[in-house]
Amino acid sequence: MESIFITVHAAISVLCWFITAAGATLAVFSRRINDTLTERIGLAAIAIGAIGTGCRIVQAGWVSNGGLFISLALAFYVCAVFWKHWKRVPGGSADKGH
């Protein structure tokens, strides 16, 4: 039974790392986000590291509790930033001051 929990933890962590990588990649190539070159290089490094970490977890088949927490926190942050920028769609309620 314990192996099921280890597998579920690993699957959740891999999903979160891939969400983090996708968000960072979208931010690197987004024209709507006004980042400096240094910030875009940092985001690209985050995306590469997140993909590498997700693949390492798949290869190892497990993740530590700390690794799971970090992946959950980063994925939540990426989703929050995505939501903030999505709400700023031209003509949306964020542009009308509501």
mmCIF file of N, CA and C in Angstrom:
data_model
loop_
_atom_site.group_PDB
_atom_site.id
_atom_site.type_symbol
_atom_site.label_atom_id
_atom_site.label_comp_id
_atom_site.label_asym_id
_atom_site.label_seq_id
_atom_site.Cartn_x
_atom_site.Cartn_y
_atom_site.Cartn_z
ATOM 1 N N MET A 1 0.820 -1.203 0.000
ATOM 2 C CA MET A 1 0.000 0.000 0.000
ATOM 3 C C MET A 1 0.863 1.265 0.000
ATOM 4 N N GLU A 2 1.998 1.182 0.663
ATOM 5 C CA GLU A 2 2.869 2.350 0.724
ATOM 6 C C GLU A 2 3.411 2.716 -0.659
ATOM 7 N N SER A 3 3.629 1.724 -1.510
ATOM 8 C CA SER A 3 4.146 2.008 -2.854
ATOM 9 C C SER A 3 3.145 2.804 -3.684
ATOM 10 N N ILE A 4 1.859 2.646 -3.408
ATOM 11 C CA ILE A 4 0.841 3.433 -4.118
ATOM 12 C C ILE A 4 0.979 4.910 -3.769
ATOM 13 N N PHE A 5 1.209 5.206 -2.486
ATOM 14 C CA PHE A 5 1.368 6.594 -2.069
ATOM 15 C C PHE A 5 2.636 7.209 -2.655
ATOM 16 N N ILE A 6 3.703 6.424 -2.714
ATOM 17 C CA ILE A 6 4.946 6.921 -3.313
ATOM 18 C C ILE A 6 4.728 7.236 -4.789
ATOM 19 N N THR A 7 4.004 6.370 -5.489
ATOM 20 C CA THR A 7 3.717 6.592 -6.905
ATOM 21 C C THR A 7 2.820 7.807 -7.103
ATOM 22 N N VAL A 8 1.812 7.960 -6.262
ATOM 23 C CA VAL A 8 0.921 9.120 -6.363
ATOM 24 C C VAL A 8 1.694 10.404 -6.085
ATOM 25 N N HIS A 9 2.550 10.395 -5.056
ATOM 26 C CA HIS A 9 3.379 11.578 -4.777
ATOM 27 C C HIS A 9 4.249 11.923 -5.979
ATOM 28 N N ALA A 10 4.871 10.913 -6.562
ATOM 29 C CA ALA A 10 5.748 11.148 -7.713
ATOM 30 C C ALA A 10 4.955 11.682 -8.900
ATOM 31 N N ALA A 11 3.779 11.117 -9.156
ATOM 32 C CA ALA A 11 2.964 11.571 -10.293
ATOM 33 C C ALA A 11 2.513 13.011 -10.100
ATOM 34 N N ILE A 12 2.086 13.359 -8.899
ATOM 35 C CA ILE A 12 1.668 14.736 -8.615
ATOM 36 C C ILE A 12 2.837 15.691 -8.786
ATOM 37 N N SER A 13 3.996 15.298 -8.278
ATOM 38 C CA SER A 13 5.172 16.157 -8.390
ATOM 39 C C SER A 13 5.587 16.357 -9.842
ATOM 40 N N VAL A 14 5.587 15.282 -10.633
ATOM 41 C CA VAL A 14 5.945 15.404 -12.053
ATOM 42 C C VAL A 14 4.970 16.334 -12.762
ATOM 43 N N LEU A 15 3.689 16.179 -12.501
ATOM 44 C CA LEU A 15 2.691 17.063 -13.100
ATOM 45 C C LEU A 15 2.954 18.521 -12.725
ATOM 46 N N CYS A 16 3.256 18.759 -11.469
ATOM 47 C CA CYS A 16 3.522 20.126 -11.018
ATOM 48 C C CYS A 16 4.784 20.700 -11.649
ATOM 49 N N TRP A 17 5.829 19.875 -11.785
ATOM 50 C CA TRP A 17 7.049 20.359 -12.436
ATOM 51 C C TRP A 17 6.780 20.704 -13.896
ATOM 52 N N PHE A 18 5.956 19.904 -14.567
ATOM 53 C CA PHE A 18 5.656 20.198 -15.967
ATOM 54 C C PHE A 18 4.765 21.435 -16.097
ATOM 55 N N ILE A 19 3.872 21.674 -15.149
ATOM 56 C CA ILE A 19 3.082 22.910 -15.133
ATOM 57 C C ILE A 19 4.015 24.110 -14.954
ATOM 58 N N THR A 20 4.969 23.986 -14.049
ATOM 59 C CA THR A 20 5.942 25.060 -13.824
ATOM 60 C C THR A 20 6.753 25.322 -15.088
ATOM 61 N N ALA A 21 7.189 24.266 -15.750
ATOM 62 C CA ALA A 21 7.965 24.428 -16.985
ATOM 63 C C ALA A 21 7.136 25.077 -18.080
ATOM 64 N N ALA A 22 5.884 24.661 -18.205
ATOM 65 C CA ALA A 22 5.015 25.244 -19.231
ATOM 66 C C ALA A 22 4.771 26.732 -18.959
ATOM 67 N N GLY A 23 4.525 27.076 -17.705
ATOM 68 C CA GLY A 23 4.303 28.481 -17.364
ATOM 69 C C GLY A 23 5.524 29.340 -17.611
ATOM 70 N N ALA A 24 6.690 28.825 -17.239
ATOM 71 C CA ALA A 24 7.919 29.581 -17.475
ATOM 72 C C ALA A 24 8.192 29.732 -18.963
ATOM 73 N N THR A 25 7.934 28.691 -19.736
ATOM 74 C CA THR A 25 8.142 28.766 -21.186
ATOM 75 C C THR A 25 7.187 29.764 -21.821
ATOM 76 N N LEU A 26 5.934 29.743 -21.403
ATOM 77 C CA LEU A 26 4.979 30.728 -21.927
ATOM 78 C C LEU A 26 5.412 32.151 -21.583
ATOM 79 N N ALA A 27 5.922 32.350 -20.382
ATOM 80 C CA ALA A 27 6.367 33.689 -19.982
ATOM 81 C C ALA A 27 7.577 34.142 -20.791
ATOM 82 N N VAL A 28 8.454 33.216 -21.143
ATOM 83 C CA VAL A 28 9.633 33.580 -21.933
ATOM 84 C C VAL A 28 9.217 34.107 -23.300
ATOM 85 N N PHE A 29 8.229 33.476 -23.910
ATOM 86 C CA PHE A 29 7.853 33.834 -25.275
ATOM 87 C C PHE A 29 6.655 34.774 -25.363
ATOM 88 N N SER A 30 6.105 35.190 -24.242
ATOM 89 C CA SER A 30 4.940 36.068 -24.249
ATOM 90 C C SER A 30 5.336 37.503 -24.602
ATOM 91 N N ARG A 31 4.575 38.090 -25.482
ATOM 92 C CA ARG A 31 4.813 39.497 -25.842
ATOM 93 C C ARG A 31 4.110 40.438 -24.873
ATOM 94 N N ARG A 32 3.139 39.918 -24.140
ATOM 95 C CA ARG A 32 2.366 40.748 -23.211
ATOM 96 C C ARG A 32 3.075 40.977 -21.890
ATOM 97 N N ILE A 33 4.038 40.122 -21.559
ATOM 98 C CA ILE A 33 4.759 40.258 -20.299
ATOM 99 C C ILE A 33 6.038 41.027 -20.583
ATOM 100 N N ASN A 34 6.219 42.128 -19.900
ATOM 101 C CA ASN A 34 7.367 43.002 -20.132
ATOM 102 C C ASN A 34 8.513 42.630 -19.198
ATOM 103 N N ASP A 35 9.228 41.564 -19.535
ATOM 104 C CA ASP A 35 10.375 41.120 -18.758
ATOM 105 C C ASP A 35 11.653 41.598 -19.427
ATOM 106 N N THR A 36 12.688 41.737 -18.606
ATOM 107 C CA THR A 36 13.998 42.062 -19.159
ATOM 108 C C THR A 36 14.623 40.782 -19.717
ATOM 109 N N LEU A 37 15.696 40.940 -20.437
ATOM 110 C CA LEU A 37 16.403 39.788 -20.987
ATOM 111 C C LEU A 37 16.888 38.869 -19.870
ATOM 112 N N THR A 38 17.385 39.458 -18.790
ATOM 113 C CA THR A 38 17.866 38.663 -17.661
ATOM 114 C C THR A 38 16.737 37.839 -17.050
ATOM 115 N N GLU A 39 15.564 38.427 -16.914
ATOM 116 C CA GLU A 39 14.418 37.698 -16.375
ATOM 117 C C GLU A 39 14.010 36.560 -17.312
ATOM 118 N N ARG A 40 14.044 36.811 -18.593
ATOM 119 C CA ARG A 40 13.689 35.756 -19.550
ATOM 120 C C ARG A 40 14.708 34.620 -19.536
ATOM 121 N N ILE A 41 15.970 34.937 -19.358
ATOM 122 C CA ILE A 41 16.994 33.895 -19.239
ATOM 123 C C ILE A 41 16.747 33.077 -17.975
ATOM 124 N N GLY A 42 16.399 33.755 -16.882
ATOM 125 C CA GLY A 42 16.080 33.053 -15.639
ATOM 126 C C GLY A 42 14.865 32.147 -15.791
ATOM 127 N N LEU A 43 13.835 32.637 -16.473
ATOM 128 C CA LEU A 43 12.641 31.813 -16.706
ATOM 129 C C LEU A 43 12.960 30.606 -17.585
ATOM 130 N N ALA A 44 13.819 30.808 -18.575
ATOM 131 C CA ALA A 44 14.220 29.677 -19.418
ATOM 132 C C ALA A 44 14.979 28.641 -18.594
ATOM 133 N N ALA A 45 15.827 29.093 -17.683
ATOM 134 C CA ALA A 45 16.551 28.171 -16.814
ATOM 135 C C ALA A 45 15.586 27.416 -15.895
ATOM 136 N N ILE A 46 14.571 28.103 -15.396
ATOM 137 C CA ILE A 46 13.554 27.445 -14.563
ATOM 138 C C ILE A 46 12.832 26.374 -15.372
ATOM 139 N N ALA A 47 12.473 26.696 -16.608
ATOM 140 C CA ALA A 47 11.773 25.723 -17.458
ATOM 141 C C ALA A 47 12.638 24.495 -17.717
ATOM 142 N N ILE A 48 13.893 24.706 -18.035
ATOM 143 C CA ILE A 48 14.794 23.587 -18.296
ATOM 144 C C ILE A 48 14.989 22.752 -17.026
ATOM 145 N N GLY A 49 15.190 23.424 -15.901
ATOM 146 C CA GLY A 49 15.366 22.706 -14.637
ATOM 147 C C GLY A 49 14.126 21.938 -14.224
ATOM 148 N N ALA A 50 12.949 22.514 -14.467
ATOM 149 C CA ALA A 50 11.703 21.838 -14.103
ATOM 150 C C ALA A 50 11.491 20.584 -14.953
ATOM 151 N N ILE A 51 11.776 20.674 -16.242
ATOM 152 C CA ILE A 51 11.664 19.495 -17.105
ATOM 153 C C ILE A 51 12.657 18.425 -16.668
ATOM 154 N N GLY A 52 13.885 18.839 -16.383
ATOM 155 C CA GLY A 52 14.899 17.887 -15.927
ATOM 156 C C GLY A 52 14.518 17.221 -14.617
ATOM 157 N N THR A 53 13.969 17.997 -13.686
ATOM 158 C CA THR A 53 13.561 17.431 -12.405
ATOM 159 C C THR A 53 12.398 16.471 -12.578
ATOM 160 N N GLY A 54 11.429 16.834 -13.419
ATOM 161 C CA GLY A 54 10.312 15.931 -13.682
ATOM 162 C C GLY A 54 10.774 14.622 -14.296
ATOM 163 N N CYS A 55 11.705 14.695 -15.228
ATOM 164 C CA CYS A 55 12.232 13.471 -15.856
ATOM 165 C C CYS A 55 13.035 12.639 -14.859
ATOM 166 N N ARG A 56 13.762 13.299 -13.969
ATOM 167 C CA ARG A 56 14.522 12.565 -12.957
ATOM 168 C C ARG A 56 13.587 11.823 -12.010
ATOM 169 N N ILE A 57 12.471 12.446 -11.660
ATOM 170 C CA ILE A 57 11.492 11.795 -10.783
ATOM 171 C C ILE A 57 10.892 10.581 -11.483
ATOM 172 N N VAL A 58 10.589 10.715 -12.769
ATOM 173 C CA VAL A 58 10.056 9.573 -13.522
ATOM 174 C C VAL A 58 11.082 8.444 -13.536
ATOM 175 N N GLN A 59 12.341 8.774 -13.754
ATOM 176 C CA GLN A 59 13.391 7.759 -13.796
ATOM 177 C C GLN A 59 13.579 7.111 -12.437
ATOM 178 N N ALA A 60 13.555 7.902 -11.356
ATOM 179 C CA ALA A 60 13.774 7.368 -10.010
ATOM 180 C C ALA A 60 12.532 6.657 -9.475
ATOM 181 N N GLY A 61 11.375 7.143 -9.843
ATOM 182 C CA GLY A 61 10.128 6.529 -9.392
ATOM 183 C C GLY A 61 9.644 6.989 -8.040
ATOM 184 N N TRP A 62 10.294 7.982 -7.452
ATOM 185 C CA TRP A 62 9.847 8.501 -6.166
ATOM 186 C C TRP A 62 10.301 9.945 -6.028
ATOM 187 N N VAL A 63 9.736 10.636 -5.041
ATOM 188 C CA VAL A 63 10.112 12.009 -4.748
ATOM 189 C C VAL A 63 10.030 12.196 -3.236
ATOM 190 N N SER A 64 10.897 13.036 -2.706
ATOM 191 C CA SER A 64 10.848 13.314 -1.269
ATOM 192 C C SER A 64 9.669 14.226 -0.961
ATOM 193 N N ASN A 65 9.305 14.299 0.298
ATOM 194 C CA ASN A 65 8.214 15.192 0.694
ATOM 195 C C ASN A 65 8.569 16.645 0.425
ATOM 196 N N GLY A 66 9.831 17.004 0.624
ATOM 197 C CA GLY A 66 10.266 18.373 0.337
ATOM 198 C C GLY A 66 10.183 18.692 -1.146
ATOM 199 N N GLY A 67 10.562 17.735 -1.976
ATOM 200 C CA GLY A 67 10.461 17.928 -3.427
ATOM 201 C C GLY A 67 9.026 18.075 -3.874
ATOM 202 N N LEU A 68 8.151 17.289 -3.266
ATOM 203 C CA LEU A 68 6.723 17.408 -3.579
ATOM 204 C C LEU A 68 6.195 18.781 -3.186
ATOM 205 N N PHE A 69 6.579 19.260 -2.011
ATOM 206 C CA PHE A 69 6.118 20.571 -1.549
ATOM 207 C C PHE A 69 6.604 21.682 -2.472
ATOM 208 N N ILE A 70 7.865 21.629 -2.859
ATOM 209 C CA ILE A 70 8.412 22.672 -3.745
ATOM 210 C C ILE A 70 7.698 22.653 -5.093
ATOM 211 N N SER A 71 7.462 21.463 -5.640
ATOM 212 C CA SER A 71 6.787 21.398 -6.933
ATOM 213 C C SER A 71 5.350 21.911 -6.835
ATOM 214 N N LEU A 72 4.663 21.584 -5.746
ATOM 215 C CA LEU A 72 3.299 22.102 -5.558
ATOM 216 C C LEU A 72 3.302 23.618 -5.421
ATOM 217 N N ALA A 73 4.241 24.154 -4.648
ATOM 218 C CA ALA A 73 4.308 25.598 -4.440
ATOM 219 C C ALA A 73 4.598 26.336 -5.744
ATOM 220 N N LEU A 74 5.548 25.832 -6.524
ATOM 221 C CA LEU A 74 5.883 26.485 -7.789
ATOM 222 C C LEU A 74 4.738 26.398 -8.798
ATOM 223 N N ALA A 75 4.078 25.254 -8.861
ATOM 224 C CA ALA A 75 2.945 25.120 -9.784
ATOM 225 C C ALA A 75 1.808 26.047 -9.378
ATOM 226 N N PHE A 76 1.547 26.169 -8.079
ATOM 227 C CA PHE A 76 0.510 27.086 -7.611
ATOM 228 C C PHE A 76 0.873 28.525 -7.964
ATOM 229 N N TYR A 77 2.141 28.894 -7.790
ATOM 230 C CA TYR A 77 2.585 30.243 -8.126
ATOM 231 C C TYR A 77 2.432 30.517 -9.623
ATOM 232 N N VAL A 78 2.828 29.559 -10.455
ATOM 233 C CA VAL A 78 2.699 29.724 -11.905
ATOM 234 C C VAL A 78 1.232 29.901 -12.291
ATOM 235 N N CYS A 79 0.351 29.096 -11.703
ATOM 236 C CA CYS A 79 -1.083 29.215 -11.998
ATOM 237 C C CYS A 79 -1.631 30.561 -11.548
ATOM 238 N N ALA A 80 -1.171 31.063 -10.399
ATOM 239 C CA ALA A 80 -1.627 32.371 -9.908
ATOM 240 C C ALA A 80 -1.166 33.497 -10.829
ATOM 241 N N VAL A 81 0.073 33.444 -11.286
ATOM 242 C CA VAL A 81 0.584 34.469 -12.202
ATOM 243 C C VAL A 81 -0.136 34.386 -13.541
ATOM 244 N N PHE A 82 -0.362 33.170 -14.025
ATOM 245 C CA PHE A 82 -1.095 32.994 -15.277
ATOM 246 C C PHE A 82 -2.488 33.603 -15.163
ATOM 247 N N TRP A 83 -3.168 33.329 -14.063
ATOM 248 C CA TRP A 83 -4.516 33.862 -13.863
ATOM 249 C C TRP A 83 -4.489 35.393 -13.827
ATOM 250 N N LYS A 84 -3.492 35.974 -13.165
ATOM 251 C CA LYS A 84 -3.377 37.431 -13.081
ATOM 252 C C LYS A 84 -3.211 38.037 -14.469
ATOM 253 N N HIS A 85 -2.362 37.441 -15.289
ATOM 254 C CA HIS A 85 -2.135 37.997 -16.623
ATOM 255 C C HIS A 85 -3.295 37.704 -17.561
ATOM 256 N N TRP A 86 -3.979 36.594 -17.376
ATOM 257 C CA TRP A 86 -5.125 36.273 -18.214
ATOM 258 C C TRP A 86 -6.270 37.244 -17.951
ATOM 259 N N LYS A 87 -6.414 37.679 -16.724
ATOM 260 C CA LYS A 87 -7.480 38.623 -16.376
ATOM 261 C C LYS A 87 -7.246 39.990 -17.021
ATOM 262 N N ARG A 88 -6.041 40.256 -17.495
ATOM 263 C CA ARG A 88 -5.726 41.534 -18.133
ATOM 264 C C ARG A 88 -5.953 41.514 -19.628
ATOM 265 N N VAL A 89 -6.815 40.632 -20.103
ATOM 266 C CA VAL A 89 -7.137 40.568 -21.529
ATOM 267 C C VAL A 89 -7.769 41.892 -21.949
ATOM 268 N N PRO A 90 -7.352 42.478 -23.084
ATOM 269 C CA PRO A 90 -7.917 43.749 -23.529
ATOM 270 C C PRO A 90 -9.441 43.660 -23.625
ATOM 271 N N GLY A 91 -10.106 44.634 -23.024
ATOM 272 C CA GLY A 91 -11.565 44.652 -23.026
ATOM 273 C C GLY A 91 -12.168 43.880 -21.877
ATOM 274 N N GLY A 92 -11.311 43.217 -21.078
ATOM 275 C CA GLY A 92 -11.795 42.450 -19.936
ATOM 276 C C GLY A 92 -12.064 43.338 -18.742
ATOM 277 N N SER A 93 -12.558 42.762 -17.668
ATOM 278 C CA SER A 93 -12.939 43.544 -16.492
ATOM 279 C C SER A 93 -11.722 44.196 -15.829
ATOM 280 N N ALA A 94 -10.527 43.624 -15.992
ATOM 281 C CA ALA A 94 -9.342 44.202 -15.354
ATOM 282 C C ALA A 94 -8.997 45.546 -15.999
ATOM 283 N N ASP A 95 -9.289 45.723 -17.291
ATOM 284 C CA ASP A 95 -8.990 46.975 -17.963
ATOM 285 C C ASP A 95 -10.023 48.051 -17.668
ATOM 286 N N LYS A 96 -11.184 47.682 -17.175
ATOM 287 C CA LYS A 96 -12.254 48.631 -16.913
ATOM 288 C C LYS A 96 -12.220 49.162 -15.488
ATOM 289 N N GLY A 97 -11.252 48.704 -14.687
ATOM 290 C CA GLY A 97 -11.120 49.205 -13.336
ATOM 291 C C GLY A 97 -12.063 48.567 -12.344
ATOM 292 N N HIS A 98 -12.626 47.413 -12.642
ATOM 293 C CA HIS A 98 -13.559 46.726 -11.734
ATOM 294 C C HIS A 98 -12.811 45.809 -10.832
#
